[in-house]
mmCIF file of C-alpha atoms and ligand atoms in Angstrom:
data_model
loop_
_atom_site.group_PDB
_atom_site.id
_atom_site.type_symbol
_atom_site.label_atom_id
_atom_site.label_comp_id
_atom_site.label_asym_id
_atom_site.label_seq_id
_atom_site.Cartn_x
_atom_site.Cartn_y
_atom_site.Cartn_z
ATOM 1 C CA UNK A 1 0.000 0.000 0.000
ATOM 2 C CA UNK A 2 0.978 3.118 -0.810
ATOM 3 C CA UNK A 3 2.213 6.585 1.523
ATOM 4 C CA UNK A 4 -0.520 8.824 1.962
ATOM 5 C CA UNK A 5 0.785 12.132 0.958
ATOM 6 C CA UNK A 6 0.504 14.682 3.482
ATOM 7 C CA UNK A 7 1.004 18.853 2.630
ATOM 8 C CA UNK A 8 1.133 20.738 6.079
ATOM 9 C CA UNK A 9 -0.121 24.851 5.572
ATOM 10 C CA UNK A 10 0.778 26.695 9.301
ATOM 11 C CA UNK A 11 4.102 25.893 10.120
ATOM 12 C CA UNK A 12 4.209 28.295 13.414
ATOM 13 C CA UNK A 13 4.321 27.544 16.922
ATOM 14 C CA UNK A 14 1.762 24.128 17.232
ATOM 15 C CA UNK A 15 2.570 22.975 13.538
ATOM 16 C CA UNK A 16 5.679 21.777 15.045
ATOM 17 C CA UNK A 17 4.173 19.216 16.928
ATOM 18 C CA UNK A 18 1.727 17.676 14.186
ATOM 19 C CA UNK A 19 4.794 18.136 11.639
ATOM 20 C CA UNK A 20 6.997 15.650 14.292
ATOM 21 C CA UNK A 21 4.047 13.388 14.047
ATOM 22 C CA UNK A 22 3.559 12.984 10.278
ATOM 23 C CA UNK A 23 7.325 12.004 10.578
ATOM 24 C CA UNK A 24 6.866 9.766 12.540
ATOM 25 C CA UNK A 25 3.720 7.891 10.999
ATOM 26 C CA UNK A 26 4.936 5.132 9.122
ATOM 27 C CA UNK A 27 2.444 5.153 6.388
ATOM 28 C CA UNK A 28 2.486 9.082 5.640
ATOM 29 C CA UNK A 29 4.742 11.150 3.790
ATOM 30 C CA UNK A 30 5.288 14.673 4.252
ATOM 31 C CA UNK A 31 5.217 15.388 0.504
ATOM 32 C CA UNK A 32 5.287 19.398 1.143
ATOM 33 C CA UNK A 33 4.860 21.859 3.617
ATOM 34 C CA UNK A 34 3.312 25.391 3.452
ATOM 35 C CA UNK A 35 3.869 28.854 5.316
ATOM 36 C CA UNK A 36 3.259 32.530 4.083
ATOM 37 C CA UNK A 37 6.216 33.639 5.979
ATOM 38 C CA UNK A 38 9.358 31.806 3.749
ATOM 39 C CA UNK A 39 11.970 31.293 6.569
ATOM 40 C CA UNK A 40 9.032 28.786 8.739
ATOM 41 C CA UNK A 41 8.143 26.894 5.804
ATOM 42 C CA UNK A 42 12.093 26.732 5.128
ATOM 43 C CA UNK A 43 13.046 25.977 8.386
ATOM 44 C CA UNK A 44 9.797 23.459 8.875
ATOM 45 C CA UNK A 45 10.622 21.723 5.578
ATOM 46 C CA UNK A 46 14.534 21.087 6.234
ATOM 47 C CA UNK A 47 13.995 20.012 9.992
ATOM 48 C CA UNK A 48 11.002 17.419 8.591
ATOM 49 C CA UNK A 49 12.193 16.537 5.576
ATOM 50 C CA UNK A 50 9.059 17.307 3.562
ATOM 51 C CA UNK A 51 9.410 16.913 -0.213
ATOM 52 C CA UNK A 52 8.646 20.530 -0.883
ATOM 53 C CA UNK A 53 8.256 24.115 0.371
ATOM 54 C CA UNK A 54 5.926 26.508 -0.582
ATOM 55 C CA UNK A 55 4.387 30.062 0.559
ATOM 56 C CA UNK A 56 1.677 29.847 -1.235
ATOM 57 C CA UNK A 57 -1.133 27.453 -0.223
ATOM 58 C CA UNK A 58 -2.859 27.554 -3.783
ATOM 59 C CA UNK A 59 0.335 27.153 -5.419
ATOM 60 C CA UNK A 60 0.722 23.896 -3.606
ATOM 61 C CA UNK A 61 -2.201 22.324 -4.259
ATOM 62 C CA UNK A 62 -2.328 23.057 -7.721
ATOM 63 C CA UNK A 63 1.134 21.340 -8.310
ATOM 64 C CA UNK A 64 1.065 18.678 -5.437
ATOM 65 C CA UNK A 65 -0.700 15.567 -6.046
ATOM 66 C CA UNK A 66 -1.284 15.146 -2.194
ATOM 67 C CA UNK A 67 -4.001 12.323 -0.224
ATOM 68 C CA UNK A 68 -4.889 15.307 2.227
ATOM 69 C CA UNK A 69 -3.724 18.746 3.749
ATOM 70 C CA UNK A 70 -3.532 19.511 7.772
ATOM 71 C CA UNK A 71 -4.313 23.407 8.185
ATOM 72 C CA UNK A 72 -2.602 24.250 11.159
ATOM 73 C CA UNK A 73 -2.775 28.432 10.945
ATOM 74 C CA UNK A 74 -5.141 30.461 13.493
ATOM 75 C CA UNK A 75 -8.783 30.742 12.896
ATOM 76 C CA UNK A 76 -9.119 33.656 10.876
ATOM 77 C CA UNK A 77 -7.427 31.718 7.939
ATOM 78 C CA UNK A 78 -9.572 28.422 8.145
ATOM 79 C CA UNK A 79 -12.503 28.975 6.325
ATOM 80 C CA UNK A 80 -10.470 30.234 3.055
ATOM 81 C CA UNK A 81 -7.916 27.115 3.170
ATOM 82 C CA UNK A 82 -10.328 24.265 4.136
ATOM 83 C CA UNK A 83 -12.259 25.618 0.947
ATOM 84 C CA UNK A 84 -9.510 25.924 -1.176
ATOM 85 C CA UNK A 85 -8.771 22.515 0.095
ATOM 86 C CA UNK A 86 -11.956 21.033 -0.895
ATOM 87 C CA UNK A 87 -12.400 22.339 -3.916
ATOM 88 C CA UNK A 88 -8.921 20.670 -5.125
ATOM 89 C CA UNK A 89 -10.581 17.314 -3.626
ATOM 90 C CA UNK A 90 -8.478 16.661 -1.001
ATOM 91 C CA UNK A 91 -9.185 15.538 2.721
ATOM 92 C CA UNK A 92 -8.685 18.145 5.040
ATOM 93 C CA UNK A 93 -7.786 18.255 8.867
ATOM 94 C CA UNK A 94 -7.848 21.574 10.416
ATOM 95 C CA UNK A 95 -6.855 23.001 14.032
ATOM 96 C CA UNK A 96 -9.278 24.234 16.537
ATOM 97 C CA UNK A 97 -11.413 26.353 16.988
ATOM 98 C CA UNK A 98 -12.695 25.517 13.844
ATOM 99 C CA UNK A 99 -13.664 29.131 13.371
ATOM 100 C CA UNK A 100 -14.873 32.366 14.424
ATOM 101 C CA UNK A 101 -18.360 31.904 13.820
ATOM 102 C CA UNK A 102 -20.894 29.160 13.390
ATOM 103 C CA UNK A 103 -21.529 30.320 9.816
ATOM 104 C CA UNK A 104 -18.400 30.192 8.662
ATOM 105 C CA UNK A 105 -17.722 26.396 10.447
ATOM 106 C CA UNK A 106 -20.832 25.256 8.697
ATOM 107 C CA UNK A 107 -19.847 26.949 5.350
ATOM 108 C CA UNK A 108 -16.434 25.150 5.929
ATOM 109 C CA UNK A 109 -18.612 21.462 6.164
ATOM 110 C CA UNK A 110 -20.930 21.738 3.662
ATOM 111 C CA UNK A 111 -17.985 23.006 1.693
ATOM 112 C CA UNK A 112 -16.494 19.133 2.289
ATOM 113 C CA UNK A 113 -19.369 17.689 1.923
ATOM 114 C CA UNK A 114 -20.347 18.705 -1.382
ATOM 115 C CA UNK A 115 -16.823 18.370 -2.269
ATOM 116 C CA UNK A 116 -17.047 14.566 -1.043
ATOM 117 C CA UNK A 117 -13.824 15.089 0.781
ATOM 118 C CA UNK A 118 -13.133 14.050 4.763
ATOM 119 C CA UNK A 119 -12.963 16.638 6.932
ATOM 120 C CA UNK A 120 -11.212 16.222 10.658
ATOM 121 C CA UNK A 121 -10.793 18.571 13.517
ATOM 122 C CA UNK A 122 -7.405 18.084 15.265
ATOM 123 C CA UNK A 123 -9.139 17.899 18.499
ATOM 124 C CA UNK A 124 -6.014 16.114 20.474
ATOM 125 C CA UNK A 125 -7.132 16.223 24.315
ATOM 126 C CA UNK A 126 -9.468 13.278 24.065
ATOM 127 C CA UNK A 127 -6.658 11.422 22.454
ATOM 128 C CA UNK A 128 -4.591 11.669 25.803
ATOM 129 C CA UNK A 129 -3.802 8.299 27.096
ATOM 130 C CA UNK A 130 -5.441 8.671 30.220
ATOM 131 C CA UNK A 131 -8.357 10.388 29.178
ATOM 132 C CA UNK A 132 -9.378 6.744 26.937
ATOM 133 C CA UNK A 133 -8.428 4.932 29.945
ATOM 134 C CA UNK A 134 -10.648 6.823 32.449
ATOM 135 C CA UNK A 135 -13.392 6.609 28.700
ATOM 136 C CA UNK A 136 -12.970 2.662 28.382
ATOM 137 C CA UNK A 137 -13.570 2.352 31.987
ATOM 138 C CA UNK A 138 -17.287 4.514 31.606
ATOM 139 C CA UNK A 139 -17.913 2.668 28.721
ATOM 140 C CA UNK A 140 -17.490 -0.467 30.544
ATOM 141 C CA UNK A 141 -20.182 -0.023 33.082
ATOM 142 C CA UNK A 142 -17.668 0.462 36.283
ATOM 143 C CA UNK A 143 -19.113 3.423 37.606
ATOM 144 C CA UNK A 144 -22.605 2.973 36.293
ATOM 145 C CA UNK A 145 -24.854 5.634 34.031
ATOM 146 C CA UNK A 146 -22.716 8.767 34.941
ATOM 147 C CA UNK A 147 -24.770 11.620 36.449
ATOM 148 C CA UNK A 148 -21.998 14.600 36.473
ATOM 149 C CA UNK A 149 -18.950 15.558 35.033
ATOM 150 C CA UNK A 150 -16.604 18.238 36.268
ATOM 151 C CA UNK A 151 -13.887 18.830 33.671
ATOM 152 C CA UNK A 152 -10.896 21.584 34.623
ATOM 153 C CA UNK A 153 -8.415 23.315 32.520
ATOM 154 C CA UNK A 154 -7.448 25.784 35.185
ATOM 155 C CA UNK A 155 -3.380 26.749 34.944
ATOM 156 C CA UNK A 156 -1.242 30.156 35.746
ATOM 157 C CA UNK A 157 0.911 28.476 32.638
ATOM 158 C CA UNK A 158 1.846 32.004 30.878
ATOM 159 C CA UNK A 159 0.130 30.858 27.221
ATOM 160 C CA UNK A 160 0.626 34.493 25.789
ATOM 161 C CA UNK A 161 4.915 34.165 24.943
ATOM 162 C CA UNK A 162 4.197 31.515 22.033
ATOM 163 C CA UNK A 163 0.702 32.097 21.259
ATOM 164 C CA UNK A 164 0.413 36.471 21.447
ATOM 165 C CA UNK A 165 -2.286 36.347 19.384
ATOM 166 C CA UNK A 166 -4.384 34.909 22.625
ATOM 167 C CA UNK A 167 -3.681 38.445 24.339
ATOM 168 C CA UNK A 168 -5.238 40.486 21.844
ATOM 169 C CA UNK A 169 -7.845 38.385 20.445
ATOM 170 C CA UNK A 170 -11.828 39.720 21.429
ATOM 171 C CA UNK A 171 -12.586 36.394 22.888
ATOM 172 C CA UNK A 172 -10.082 34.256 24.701
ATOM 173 C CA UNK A 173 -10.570 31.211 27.121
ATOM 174 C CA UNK A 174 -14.269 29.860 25.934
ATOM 175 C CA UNK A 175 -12.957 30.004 22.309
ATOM 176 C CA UNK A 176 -9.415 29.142 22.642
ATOM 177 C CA UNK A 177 -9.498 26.801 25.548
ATOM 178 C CA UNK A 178 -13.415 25.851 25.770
ATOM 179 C CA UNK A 179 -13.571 23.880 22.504
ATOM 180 C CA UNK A 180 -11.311 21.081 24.178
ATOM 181 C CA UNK A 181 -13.032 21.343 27.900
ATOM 182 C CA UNK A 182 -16.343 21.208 26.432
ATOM 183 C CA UNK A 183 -15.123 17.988 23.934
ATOM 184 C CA UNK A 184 -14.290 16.258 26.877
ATOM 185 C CA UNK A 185 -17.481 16.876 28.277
ATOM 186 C CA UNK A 186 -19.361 15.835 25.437
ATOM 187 C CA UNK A 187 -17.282 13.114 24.919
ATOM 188 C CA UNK A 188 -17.861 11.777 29.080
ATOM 189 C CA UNK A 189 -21.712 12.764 29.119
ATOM 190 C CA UNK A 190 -23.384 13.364 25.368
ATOM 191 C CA UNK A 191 -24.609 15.447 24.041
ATOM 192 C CA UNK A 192 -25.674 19.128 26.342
ATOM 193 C CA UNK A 193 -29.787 20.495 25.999
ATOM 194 C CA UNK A 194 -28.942 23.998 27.829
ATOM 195 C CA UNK A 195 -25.654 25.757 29.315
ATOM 196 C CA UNK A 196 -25.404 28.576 31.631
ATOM 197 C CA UNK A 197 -21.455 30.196 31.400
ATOM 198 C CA UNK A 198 -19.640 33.072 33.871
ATOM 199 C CA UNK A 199 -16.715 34.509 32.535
ATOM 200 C CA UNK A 200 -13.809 37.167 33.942
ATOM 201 C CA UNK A 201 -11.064 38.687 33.294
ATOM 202 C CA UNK A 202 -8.600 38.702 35.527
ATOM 203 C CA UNK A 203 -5.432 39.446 33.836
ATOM 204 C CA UNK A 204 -4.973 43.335 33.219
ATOM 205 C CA UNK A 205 -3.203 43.555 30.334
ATOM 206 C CA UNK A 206 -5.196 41.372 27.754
ATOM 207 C CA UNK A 207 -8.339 41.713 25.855
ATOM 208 C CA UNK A 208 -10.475 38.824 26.148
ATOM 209 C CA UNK A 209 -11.636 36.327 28.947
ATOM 210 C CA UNK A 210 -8.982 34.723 30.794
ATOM 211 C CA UNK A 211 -11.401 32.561 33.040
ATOM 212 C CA UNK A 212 -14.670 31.208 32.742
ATOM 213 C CA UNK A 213 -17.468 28.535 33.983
ATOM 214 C CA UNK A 214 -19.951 26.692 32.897
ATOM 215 C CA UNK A 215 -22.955 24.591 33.987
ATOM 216 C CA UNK A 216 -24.333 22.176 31.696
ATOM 217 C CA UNK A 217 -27.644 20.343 31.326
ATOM 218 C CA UNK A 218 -27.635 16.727 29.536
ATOM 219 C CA UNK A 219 -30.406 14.004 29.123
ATOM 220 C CA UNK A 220 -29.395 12.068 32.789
ATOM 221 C CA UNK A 221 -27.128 14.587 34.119
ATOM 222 C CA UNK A 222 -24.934 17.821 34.733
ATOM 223 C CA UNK A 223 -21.214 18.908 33.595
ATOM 224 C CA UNK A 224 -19.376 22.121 34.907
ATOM 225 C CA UNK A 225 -17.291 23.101 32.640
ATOM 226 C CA UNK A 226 -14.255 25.120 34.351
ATOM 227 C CA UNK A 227 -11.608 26.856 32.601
ATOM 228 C CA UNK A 228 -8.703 29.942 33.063
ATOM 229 C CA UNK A 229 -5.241 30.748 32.164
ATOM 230 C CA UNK A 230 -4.743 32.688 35.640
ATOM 231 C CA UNK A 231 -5.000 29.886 38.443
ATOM 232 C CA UNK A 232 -2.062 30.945 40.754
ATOM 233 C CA UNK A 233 -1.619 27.366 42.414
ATOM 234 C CA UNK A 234 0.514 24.747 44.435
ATOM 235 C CA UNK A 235 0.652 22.402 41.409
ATOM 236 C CA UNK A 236 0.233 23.885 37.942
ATOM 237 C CA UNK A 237 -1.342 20.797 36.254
ATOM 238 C CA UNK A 238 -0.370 22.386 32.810
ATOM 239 C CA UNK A 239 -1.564 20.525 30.419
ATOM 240 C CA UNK A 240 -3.200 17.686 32.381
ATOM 241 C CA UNK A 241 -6.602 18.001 32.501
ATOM 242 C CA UNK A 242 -8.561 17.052 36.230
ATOM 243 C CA UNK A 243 -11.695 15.395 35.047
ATOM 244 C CA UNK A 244 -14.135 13.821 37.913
ATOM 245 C CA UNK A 245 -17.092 11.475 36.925
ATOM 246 C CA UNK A 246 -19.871 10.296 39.021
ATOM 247 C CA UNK A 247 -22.319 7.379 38.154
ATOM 248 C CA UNK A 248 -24.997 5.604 40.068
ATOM 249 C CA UNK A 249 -21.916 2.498 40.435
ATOM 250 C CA UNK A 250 -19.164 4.509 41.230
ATOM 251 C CA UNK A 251 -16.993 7.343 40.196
ATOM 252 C CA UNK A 252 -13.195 8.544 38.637
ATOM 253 C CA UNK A 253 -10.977 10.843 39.054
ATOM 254 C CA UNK A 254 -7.925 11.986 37.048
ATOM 255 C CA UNK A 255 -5.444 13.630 39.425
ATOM 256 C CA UNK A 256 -2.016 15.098 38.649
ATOM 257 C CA UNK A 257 0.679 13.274 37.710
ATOM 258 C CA UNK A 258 -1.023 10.926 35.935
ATOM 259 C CA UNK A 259 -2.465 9.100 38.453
ATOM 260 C CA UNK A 260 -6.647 7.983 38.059
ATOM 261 C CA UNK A 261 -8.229 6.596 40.618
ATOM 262 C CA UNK A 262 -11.257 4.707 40.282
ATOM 263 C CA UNK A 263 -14.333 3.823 42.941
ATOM 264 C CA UNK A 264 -15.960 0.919 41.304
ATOM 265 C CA UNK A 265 -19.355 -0.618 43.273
ATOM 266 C CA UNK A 266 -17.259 0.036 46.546
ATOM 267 C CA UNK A 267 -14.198 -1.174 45.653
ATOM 268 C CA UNK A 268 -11.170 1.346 44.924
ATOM 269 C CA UNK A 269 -8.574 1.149 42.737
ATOM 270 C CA UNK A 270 -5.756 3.390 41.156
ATOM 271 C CA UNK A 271 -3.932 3.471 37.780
ATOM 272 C CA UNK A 272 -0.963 5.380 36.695
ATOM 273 C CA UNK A 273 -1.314 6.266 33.116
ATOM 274 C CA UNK A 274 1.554 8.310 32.211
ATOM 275 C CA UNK A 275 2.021 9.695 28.863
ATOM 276 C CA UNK A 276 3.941 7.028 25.863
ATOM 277 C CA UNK A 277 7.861 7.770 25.226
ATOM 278 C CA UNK A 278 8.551 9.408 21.739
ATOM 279 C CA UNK A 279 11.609 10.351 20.491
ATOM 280 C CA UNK A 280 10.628 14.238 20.345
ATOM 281 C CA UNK A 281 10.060 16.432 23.250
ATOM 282 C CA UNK A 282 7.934 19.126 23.233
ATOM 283 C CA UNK A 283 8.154 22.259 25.479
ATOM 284 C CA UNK A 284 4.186 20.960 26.541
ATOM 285 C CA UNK A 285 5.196 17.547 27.938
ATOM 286 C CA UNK A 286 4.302 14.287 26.904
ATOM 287 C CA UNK A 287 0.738 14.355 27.077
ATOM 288 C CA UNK A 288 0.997 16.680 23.747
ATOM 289 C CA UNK A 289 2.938 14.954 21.612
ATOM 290 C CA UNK A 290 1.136 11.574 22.928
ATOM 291 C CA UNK A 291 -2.353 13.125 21.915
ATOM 292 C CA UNK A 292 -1.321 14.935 18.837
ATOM 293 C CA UNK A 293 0.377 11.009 17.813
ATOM 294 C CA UNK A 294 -2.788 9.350 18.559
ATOM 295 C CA UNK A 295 -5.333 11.631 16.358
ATOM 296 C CA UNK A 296 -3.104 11.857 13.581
ATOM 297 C CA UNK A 297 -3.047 8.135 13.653
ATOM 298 C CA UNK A 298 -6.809 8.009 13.874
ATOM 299 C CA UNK A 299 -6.752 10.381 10.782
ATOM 300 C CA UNK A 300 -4.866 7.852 8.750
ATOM 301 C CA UNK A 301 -7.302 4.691 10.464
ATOM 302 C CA UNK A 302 -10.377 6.985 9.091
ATOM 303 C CA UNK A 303 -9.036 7.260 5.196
ATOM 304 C CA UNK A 304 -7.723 3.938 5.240
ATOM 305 C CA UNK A 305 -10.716 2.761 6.364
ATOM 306 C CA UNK A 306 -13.249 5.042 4.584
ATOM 307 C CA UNK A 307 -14.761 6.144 8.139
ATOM 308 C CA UNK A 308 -15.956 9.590 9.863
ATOM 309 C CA UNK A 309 -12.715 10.688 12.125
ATOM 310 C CA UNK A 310 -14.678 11.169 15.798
ATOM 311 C CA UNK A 311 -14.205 14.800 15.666
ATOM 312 C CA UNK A 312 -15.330 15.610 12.091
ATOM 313 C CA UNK A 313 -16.124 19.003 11.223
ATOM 314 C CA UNK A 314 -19.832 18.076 11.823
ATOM 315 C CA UNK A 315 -19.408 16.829 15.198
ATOM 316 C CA UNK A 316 -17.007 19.637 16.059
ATOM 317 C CA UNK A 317 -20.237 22.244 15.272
ATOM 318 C CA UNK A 318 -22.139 20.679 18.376
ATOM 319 C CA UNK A 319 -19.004 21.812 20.093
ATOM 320 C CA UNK A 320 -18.138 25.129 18.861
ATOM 321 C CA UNK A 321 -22.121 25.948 19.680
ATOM 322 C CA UNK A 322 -21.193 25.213 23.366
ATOM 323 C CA UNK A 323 -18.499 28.232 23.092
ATOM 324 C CA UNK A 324 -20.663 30.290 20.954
ATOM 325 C CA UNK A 325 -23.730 29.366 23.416
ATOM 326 C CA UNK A 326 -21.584 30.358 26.317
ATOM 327 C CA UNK A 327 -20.628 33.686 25.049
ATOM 328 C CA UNK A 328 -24.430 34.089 24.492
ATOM 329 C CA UNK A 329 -25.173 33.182 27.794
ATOM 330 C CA UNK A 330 -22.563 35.429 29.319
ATOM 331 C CA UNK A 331 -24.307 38.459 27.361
ATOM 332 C CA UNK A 332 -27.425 37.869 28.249
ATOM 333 C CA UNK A 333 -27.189 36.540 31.520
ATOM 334 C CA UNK A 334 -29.253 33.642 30.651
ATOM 335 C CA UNK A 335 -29.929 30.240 30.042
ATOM 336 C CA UNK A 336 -28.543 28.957 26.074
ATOM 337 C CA UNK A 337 -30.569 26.423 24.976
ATOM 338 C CA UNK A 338 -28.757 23.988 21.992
ATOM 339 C CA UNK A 339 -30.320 23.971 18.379
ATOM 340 C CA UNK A 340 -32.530 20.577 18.458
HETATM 341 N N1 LIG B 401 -4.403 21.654 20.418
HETATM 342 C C1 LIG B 401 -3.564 22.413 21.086
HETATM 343 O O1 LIG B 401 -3.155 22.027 22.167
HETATM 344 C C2 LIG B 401 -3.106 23.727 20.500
HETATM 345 C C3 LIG B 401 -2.095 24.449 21.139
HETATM 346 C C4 LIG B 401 -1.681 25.658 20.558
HETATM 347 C C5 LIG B 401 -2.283 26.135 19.399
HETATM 348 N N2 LIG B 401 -3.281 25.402 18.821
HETATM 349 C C6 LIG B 401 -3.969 25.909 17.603
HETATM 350 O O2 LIG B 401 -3.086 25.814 16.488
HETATM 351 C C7 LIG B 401 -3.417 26.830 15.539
HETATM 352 C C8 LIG B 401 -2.122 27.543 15.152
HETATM 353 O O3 LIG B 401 -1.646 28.228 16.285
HETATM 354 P P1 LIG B 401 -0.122 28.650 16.420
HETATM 355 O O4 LIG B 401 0.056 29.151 17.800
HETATM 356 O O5 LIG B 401 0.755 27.604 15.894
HETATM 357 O O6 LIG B 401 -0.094 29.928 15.405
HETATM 358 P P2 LIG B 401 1.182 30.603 14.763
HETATM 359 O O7 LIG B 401 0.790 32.027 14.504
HETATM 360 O O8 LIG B 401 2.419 30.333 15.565
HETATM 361 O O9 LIG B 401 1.358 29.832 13.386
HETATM 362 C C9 LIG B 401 0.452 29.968 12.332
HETATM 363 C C10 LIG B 401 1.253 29.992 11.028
HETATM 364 O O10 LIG B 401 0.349 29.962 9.936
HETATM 365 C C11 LIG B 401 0.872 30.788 8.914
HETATM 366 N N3 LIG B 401 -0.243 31.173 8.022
HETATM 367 C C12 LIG B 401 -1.346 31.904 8.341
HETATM 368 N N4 LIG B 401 -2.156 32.031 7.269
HETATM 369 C C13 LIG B 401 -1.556 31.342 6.257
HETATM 370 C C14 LIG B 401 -1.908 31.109 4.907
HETATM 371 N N5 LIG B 401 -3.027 31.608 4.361
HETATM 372 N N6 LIG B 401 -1.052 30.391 4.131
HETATM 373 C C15 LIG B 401 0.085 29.886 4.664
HETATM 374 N N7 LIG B 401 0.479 30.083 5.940
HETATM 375 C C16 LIG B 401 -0.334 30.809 6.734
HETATM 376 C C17 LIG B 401 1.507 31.952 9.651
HETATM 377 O O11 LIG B 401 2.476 32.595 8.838
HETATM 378 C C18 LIG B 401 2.106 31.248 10.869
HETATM 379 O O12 LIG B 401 3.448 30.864 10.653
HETATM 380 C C19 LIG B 401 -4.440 27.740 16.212
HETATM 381 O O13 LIG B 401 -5.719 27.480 15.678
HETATM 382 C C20 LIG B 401 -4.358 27.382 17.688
HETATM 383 O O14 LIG B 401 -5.577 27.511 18.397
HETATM 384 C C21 LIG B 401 -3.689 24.210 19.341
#
């Protein structure tokens, strides 16, 4: 069987993670990789050995006879590359959050659909190793038809150094952060009928949000939803996430240091599910590159296969709602009840 031949557009500060992973996926080949500013695609193409370097995303797919194209640039740019994507008939994978509205992330899957392409949202934190452990052990009945979910991405981590965009940007931690905390609650718990959201900021010298909470309704039960970048704290869990479930059996808990322990029917026990070994670091820890490995991987499984990635662009929309919901909520101080 052939390579599937990957082209990479972004090559900033995250691309260097999913670029370390195509490397390292046996059956992909980085046939070319793409960045507006010359000296990152440069630098990106020599240190991954892709086949070729462009600066000009149209340029590449026109000449490139590529299997599918991982956007990896910040939301403003998504819409106009998954689209050019699509209409060259490629599959597309592109970074969270998928985009800055709901009308441009449904333009963006409609756009794949009609294009009969596959269309992926890199959403890596349910790929962490300990997040399926603590999922495998819901699915398999230990703690009983789970009632709550409390998931936390609280940190004092100082995000703004490699991402400055985050400081300036109108809306910060439900948009930037929320899309991955409210995955993970969808993911636990289903699907969400009605959200109510608090946010703050805290920080002085930004623009957006920098913490924010919210309470979720579902069919059999209730999620908070907590998240900052401005927890001043003992242990900085950076970029662990604490996740708590409660069932009618039993509940879980994922605690620092990789360590999940597990009340099942009475009967407690603990797991230590630390992150795989890969020959790459990443300034992020392990639990990145793991996760980042892991949905690339289930990228490839999908095409192979000829089946919807888990976090397609039209399950990411029931996500991206919750942010968009939340915001609503915040305005209005009021309930946001989820489109049917
Ligand atoms: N999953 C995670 O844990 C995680 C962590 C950090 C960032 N991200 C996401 O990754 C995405 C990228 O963030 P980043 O911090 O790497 O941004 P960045 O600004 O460091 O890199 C983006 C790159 O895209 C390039 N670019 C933009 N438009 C382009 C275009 N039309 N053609 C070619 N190149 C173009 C820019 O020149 C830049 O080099 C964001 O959506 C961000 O939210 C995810």
């Amino acid at each position: 069987m052939q390579n599937l031949k990957a082209g990479v557009i972004g090559c900033g500060y995250f691309a260097q993670n999913h670029l370390a992973a195509w490397q390292a996926i046996e059956d992909v080949t980085l046939a070319a990789v793409c960045d507006q500013q010359a000296d990152r695609a440069e630098e990106a193409g020599a240190k991954f050995g892709a086949g070729k370097v462009y600066t000009d995303a149209a340029e590449m797919l026109a000449n490139e006879p590529l299997d599918f194209v991982d956007v990896v640039t910040t939301p403003p740019s998504h819409r106009p590359l998954v689209e050019l994507v699509a209409q060259h008939g490629r599959h597309v994978i592109c970074q969270k959050p998928l985009a800055p509205s709901m009308e441009d992330a449904k333009a963006m899957v409609d756009a794949c659909k009609s294009a009969g392409v596959t269309f992926m949202v890199h959403e890596n934190f349910r790929w962490q190793g300990i997040i399926r452990h603590a999922k495998q052990i819901v699915d398999d009945g230990k703690i009983g038809e789970p009632f709550f979910a409390q998931v936390s991405f609280r940190t004092g981590y100082d995000v703004y150094p490699n991402q400055p965009y985050l400081a300036t940007d109108e809306r910060l931690v439900l948009y930037d952060m929320g899309v991955h905390v409210f995955d993970l609650v969808r993911f636990f718990m289903g699907e969400v009928n009605s959200l109510y959201a608090q946010t703050h900021r805290i920080h002085p010298d930004i623009r957006g949000e920098d913490a924010a909470t919210a309470l979720l309704r579902h069919d059999h039960g209730t999620s908070v939803a907590n998240m900052n970048y401005v927890s001043a704290v003992e242990h900085d869990e950076f970029i662990q996430i604490p996740v708590r479930i409660e069932g009618n059996r039993g509940s879980l808990e994922i605690r620092r240091d990789y360590q999940l322990s597990v009340v099942s029917d009475k009967q407690m026990t603990h797991h230590h599910v630390p992150p795989g070994q890969y020959p790459w670091g990443s300034p992020l820890g392990g639990a990145v590159i793991e996760s980042v490995v892991n949905v690339q991987r289930h990228w490839v499984d999908c095409l192979r296969n000829g089946t919807e990635p888990d976090t397609s662009g039209a399950d990411n929309l029931k996500t991206l709602e919750l942010v968009f919901g939340s915001y609503k909520s915040v305005a209005g101080d009021t309930i946001y009840h989820t489109e049917a």
